CSV table of C-alpha atoms in Angstrom, one decimal:
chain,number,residue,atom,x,y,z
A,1236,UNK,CA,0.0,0.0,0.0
A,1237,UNK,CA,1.5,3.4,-1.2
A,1238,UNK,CA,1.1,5.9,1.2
A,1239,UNK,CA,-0.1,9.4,-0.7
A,1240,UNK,CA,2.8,11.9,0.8
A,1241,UNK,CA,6.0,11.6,2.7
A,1242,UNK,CA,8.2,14.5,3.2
A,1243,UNK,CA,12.5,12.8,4.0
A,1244,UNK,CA,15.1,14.0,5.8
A,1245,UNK,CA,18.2,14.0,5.4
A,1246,UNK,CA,19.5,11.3,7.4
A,1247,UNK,CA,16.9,8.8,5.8
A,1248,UNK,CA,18.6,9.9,2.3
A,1249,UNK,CA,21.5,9.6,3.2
A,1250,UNK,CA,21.5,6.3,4.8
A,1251,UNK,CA,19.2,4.8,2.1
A,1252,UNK,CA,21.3,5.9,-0.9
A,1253,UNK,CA,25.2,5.7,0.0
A,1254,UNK,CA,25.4,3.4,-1.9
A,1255,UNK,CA,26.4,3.7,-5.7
A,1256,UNK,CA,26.0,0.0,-6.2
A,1257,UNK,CA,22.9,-0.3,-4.8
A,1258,UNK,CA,20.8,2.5,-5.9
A,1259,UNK,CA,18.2,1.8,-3.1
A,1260,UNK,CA,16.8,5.1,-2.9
A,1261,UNK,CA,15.6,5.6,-6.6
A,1262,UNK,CA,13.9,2.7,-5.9
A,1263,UNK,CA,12.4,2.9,-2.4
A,1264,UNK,CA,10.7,6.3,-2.8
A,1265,UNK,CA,8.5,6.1,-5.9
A,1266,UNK,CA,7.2,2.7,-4.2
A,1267,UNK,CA,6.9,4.4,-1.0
A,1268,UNK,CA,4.6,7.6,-1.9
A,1269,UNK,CA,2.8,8.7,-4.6
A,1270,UNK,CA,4.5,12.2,-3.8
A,1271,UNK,CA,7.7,12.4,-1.8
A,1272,UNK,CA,9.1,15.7,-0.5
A,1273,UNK,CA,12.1,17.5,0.9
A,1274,UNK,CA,12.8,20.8,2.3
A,1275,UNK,CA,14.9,23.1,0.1
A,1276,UNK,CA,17.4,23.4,3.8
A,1277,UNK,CA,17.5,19.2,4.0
A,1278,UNK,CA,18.3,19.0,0.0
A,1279,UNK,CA,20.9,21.9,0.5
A,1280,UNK,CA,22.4,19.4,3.6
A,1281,UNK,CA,23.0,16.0,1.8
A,1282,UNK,CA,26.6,16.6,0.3
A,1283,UNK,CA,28.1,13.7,1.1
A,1284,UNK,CA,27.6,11.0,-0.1
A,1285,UNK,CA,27.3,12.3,-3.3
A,1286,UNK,CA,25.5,9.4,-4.9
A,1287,UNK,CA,22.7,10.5,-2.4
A,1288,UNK,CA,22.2,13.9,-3.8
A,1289,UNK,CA,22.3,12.0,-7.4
A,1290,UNK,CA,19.4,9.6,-6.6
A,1291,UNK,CA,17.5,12.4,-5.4
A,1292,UNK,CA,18.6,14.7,-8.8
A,1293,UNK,CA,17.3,11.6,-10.5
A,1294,UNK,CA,14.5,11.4,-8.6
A,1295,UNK,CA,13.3,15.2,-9.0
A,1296,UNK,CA,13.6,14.6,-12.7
A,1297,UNK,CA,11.3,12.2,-12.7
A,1298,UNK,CA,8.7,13.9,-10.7
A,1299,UNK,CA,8.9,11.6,-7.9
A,1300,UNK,CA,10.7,14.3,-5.4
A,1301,UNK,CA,9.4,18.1,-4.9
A,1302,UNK,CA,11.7,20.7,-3.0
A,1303,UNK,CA,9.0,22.4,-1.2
A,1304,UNK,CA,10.7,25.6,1.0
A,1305,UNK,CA,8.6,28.5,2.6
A,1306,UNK,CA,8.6,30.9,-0.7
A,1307,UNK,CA,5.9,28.4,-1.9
A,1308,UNK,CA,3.4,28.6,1.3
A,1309,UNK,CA,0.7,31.2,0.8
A,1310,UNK,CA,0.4,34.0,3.5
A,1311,UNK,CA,-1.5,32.4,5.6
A,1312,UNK,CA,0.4,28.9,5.7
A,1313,UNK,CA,3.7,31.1,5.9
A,1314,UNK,CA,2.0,32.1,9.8
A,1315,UNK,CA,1.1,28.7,10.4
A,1316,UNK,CA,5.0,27.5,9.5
A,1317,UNK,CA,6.5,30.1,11.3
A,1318,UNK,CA,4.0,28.9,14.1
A,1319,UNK,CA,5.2,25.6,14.0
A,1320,UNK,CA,8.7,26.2,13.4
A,1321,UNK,CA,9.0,28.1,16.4
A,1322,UNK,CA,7.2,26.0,18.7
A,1323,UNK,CA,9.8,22.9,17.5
A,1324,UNK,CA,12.9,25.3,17.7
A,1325,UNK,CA,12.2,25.5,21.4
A,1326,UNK,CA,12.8,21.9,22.2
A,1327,UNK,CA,14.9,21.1,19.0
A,1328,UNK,CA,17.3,23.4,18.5
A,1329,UNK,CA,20.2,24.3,20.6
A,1330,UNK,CA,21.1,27.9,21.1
A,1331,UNK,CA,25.0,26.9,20.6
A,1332,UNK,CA,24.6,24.9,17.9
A,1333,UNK,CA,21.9,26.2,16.1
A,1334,UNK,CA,22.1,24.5,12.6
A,1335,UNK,CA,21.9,20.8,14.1
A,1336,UNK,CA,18.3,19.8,13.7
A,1337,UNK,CA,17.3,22.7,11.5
A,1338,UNK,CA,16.4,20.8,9.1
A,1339,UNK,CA,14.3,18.2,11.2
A,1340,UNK,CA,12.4,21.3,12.2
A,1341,UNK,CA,11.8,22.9,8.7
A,1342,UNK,CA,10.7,19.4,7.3
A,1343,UNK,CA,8.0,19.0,10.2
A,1344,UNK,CA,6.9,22.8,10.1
A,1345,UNK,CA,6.2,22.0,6.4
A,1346,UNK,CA,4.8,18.8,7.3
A,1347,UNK,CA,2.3,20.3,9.8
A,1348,UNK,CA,1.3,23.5,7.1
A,1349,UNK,CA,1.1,20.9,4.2
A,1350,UNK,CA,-1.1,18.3,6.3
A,1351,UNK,CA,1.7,16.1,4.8
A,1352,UNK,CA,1.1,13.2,7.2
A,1353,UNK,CA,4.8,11.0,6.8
A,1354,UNK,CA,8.0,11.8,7.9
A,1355,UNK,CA,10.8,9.6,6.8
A,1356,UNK,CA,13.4,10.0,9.2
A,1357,UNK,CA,15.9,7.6,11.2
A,1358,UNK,CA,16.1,9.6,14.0
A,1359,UNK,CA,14.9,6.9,17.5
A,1360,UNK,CA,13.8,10.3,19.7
A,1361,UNK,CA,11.5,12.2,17.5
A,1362,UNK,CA,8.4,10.6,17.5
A,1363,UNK,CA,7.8,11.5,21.3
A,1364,UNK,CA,8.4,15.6,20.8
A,1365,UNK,CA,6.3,15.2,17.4
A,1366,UNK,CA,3.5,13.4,19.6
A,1367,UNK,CA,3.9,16.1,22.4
A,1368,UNK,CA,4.1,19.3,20.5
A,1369,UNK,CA,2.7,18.7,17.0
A,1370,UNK,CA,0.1,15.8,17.1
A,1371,UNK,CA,-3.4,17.0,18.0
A,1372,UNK,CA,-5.6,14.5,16.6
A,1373,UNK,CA,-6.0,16.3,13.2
A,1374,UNK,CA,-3.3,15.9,10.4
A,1375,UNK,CA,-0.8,14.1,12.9
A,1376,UNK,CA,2.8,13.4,11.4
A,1377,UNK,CA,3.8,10.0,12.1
A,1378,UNK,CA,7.5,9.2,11.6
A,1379,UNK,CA,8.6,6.3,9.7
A,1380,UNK,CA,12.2,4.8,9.9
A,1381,UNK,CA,14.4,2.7,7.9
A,1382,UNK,CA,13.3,0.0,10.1
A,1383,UNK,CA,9.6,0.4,9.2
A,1384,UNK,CA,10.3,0.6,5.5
A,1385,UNK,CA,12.4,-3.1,6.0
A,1386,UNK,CA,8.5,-4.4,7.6
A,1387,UNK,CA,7.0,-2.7,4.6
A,1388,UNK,CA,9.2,-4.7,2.4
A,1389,UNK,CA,8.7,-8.1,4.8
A,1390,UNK,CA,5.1,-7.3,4.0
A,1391,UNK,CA,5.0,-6.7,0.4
A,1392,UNK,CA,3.8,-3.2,1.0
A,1393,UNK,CA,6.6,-2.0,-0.9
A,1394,UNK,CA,7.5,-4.4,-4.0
A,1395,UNK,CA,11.0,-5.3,-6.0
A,1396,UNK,CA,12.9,-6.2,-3.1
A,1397,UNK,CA,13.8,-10.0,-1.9
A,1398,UNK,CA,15.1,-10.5,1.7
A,1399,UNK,CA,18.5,-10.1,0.8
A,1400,UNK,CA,18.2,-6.6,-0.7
A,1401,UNK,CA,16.3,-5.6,2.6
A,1402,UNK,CA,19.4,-6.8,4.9
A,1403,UNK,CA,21.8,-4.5,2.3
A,1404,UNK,CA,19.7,-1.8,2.9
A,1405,UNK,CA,20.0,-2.3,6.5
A,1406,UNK,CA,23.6,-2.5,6.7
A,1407,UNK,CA,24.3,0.2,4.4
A,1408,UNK,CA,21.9,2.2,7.1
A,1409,UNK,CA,24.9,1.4,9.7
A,1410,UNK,CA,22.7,-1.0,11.3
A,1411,UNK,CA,23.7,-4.5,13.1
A,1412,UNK,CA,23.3,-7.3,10.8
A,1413,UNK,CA,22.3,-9.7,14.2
A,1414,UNK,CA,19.6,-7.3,14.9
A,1415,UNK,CA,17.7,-7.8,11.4
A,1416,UNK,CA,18.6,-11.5,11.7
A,1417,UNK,CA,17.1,-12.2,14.8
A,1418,UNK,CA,14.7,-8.9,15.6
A,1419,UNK,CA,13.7,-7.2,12.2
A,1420,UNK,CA,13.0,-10.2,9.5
A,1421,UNK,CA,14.1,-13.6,11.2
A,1422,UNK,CA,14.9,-16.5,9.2
């Protein structure tokens, strides 16, 4: 089951495509979402690798990917970002090191404005400060991780992948191979 829109961050990118073998992130997203997303900030972060930023060239190309920033939000939704943003800043940003998590926080302000209702992410904390400061009941962001995109693969929810392409993908991610043996797809 697609879902209809996902808005990525840059970890998730990053971690998904650094690999210029396995191109897993031109193929992930279009099966993942009808329409994926990523703030003009988080596109602007992924340098290295540089087979990431390719994939997602590749994938803007195509029309899969939109750069979405604040210059596209109408008046209104510009208040209801800046709203947001601020709200996330508060508990996400660090006064001394204010460009870590910046672009965590523009991707879920634009996520809350745009009623976009995905947020691929790897980060293991933010689903709690998401629940406690964003979720309300109405247009609620739920994050999804590498990890649920493997059980969306297990599951067939996302095709073209066997059980051996799903443990790449986790390894490239920098996770433990033991761990998807034994906890994420056992044998």
């Amino acid at each position: 089951m697609k879902l209809e829109r996902i808005i990525v961050d840059a970890d998730f990118c990053i971690k998904i495509g650094a690999s210029p073998k396995y191109r897993y992130l031109e193929r992930i997203l279009p099966e993942l979402a009808e329409t994926v997303y990523i703030h003009k900030k988080v596109y602007d972060e992924i340098i290295f690798p540089a087979c990431a930023k390719e994939q997602i060239d590749v994938l803007r190309k195509q029309g899969v990917l939109e750069i979405i920033d604040e210059n596209s939000l109408d008046p209104l939704e510009k208040v209801v970002y800046q709203g947001t943003y601020q709200s996330l800043a508060n508990v996400m940003i660090n006064p001394k090191r204010p460009k870590k998590n910046q672009g965590e926080t523009c991707s879920l302000a634009m996520a809350k404005t745009k009623s976009i209702p995905y947020f691929a992410t790897d980060e293991m904390e933010l689903q709690p400060i998401i629940d406690k400061i964003l979720n309300t009941g109405m247009n609620d962001i739920i994050c999804l991780r590498i990890e649920d995109v493997i059980q969306r693969i297990r599951l067939g929810e996302i095709s073209g992948f066997k059980r051996k392409e799903a443990k790449v993908l986790w390894r490239l991610a920098g996770k433990r191979t033991d761990v998807f043996d034994k906890d994420i797809w056992a044998i």
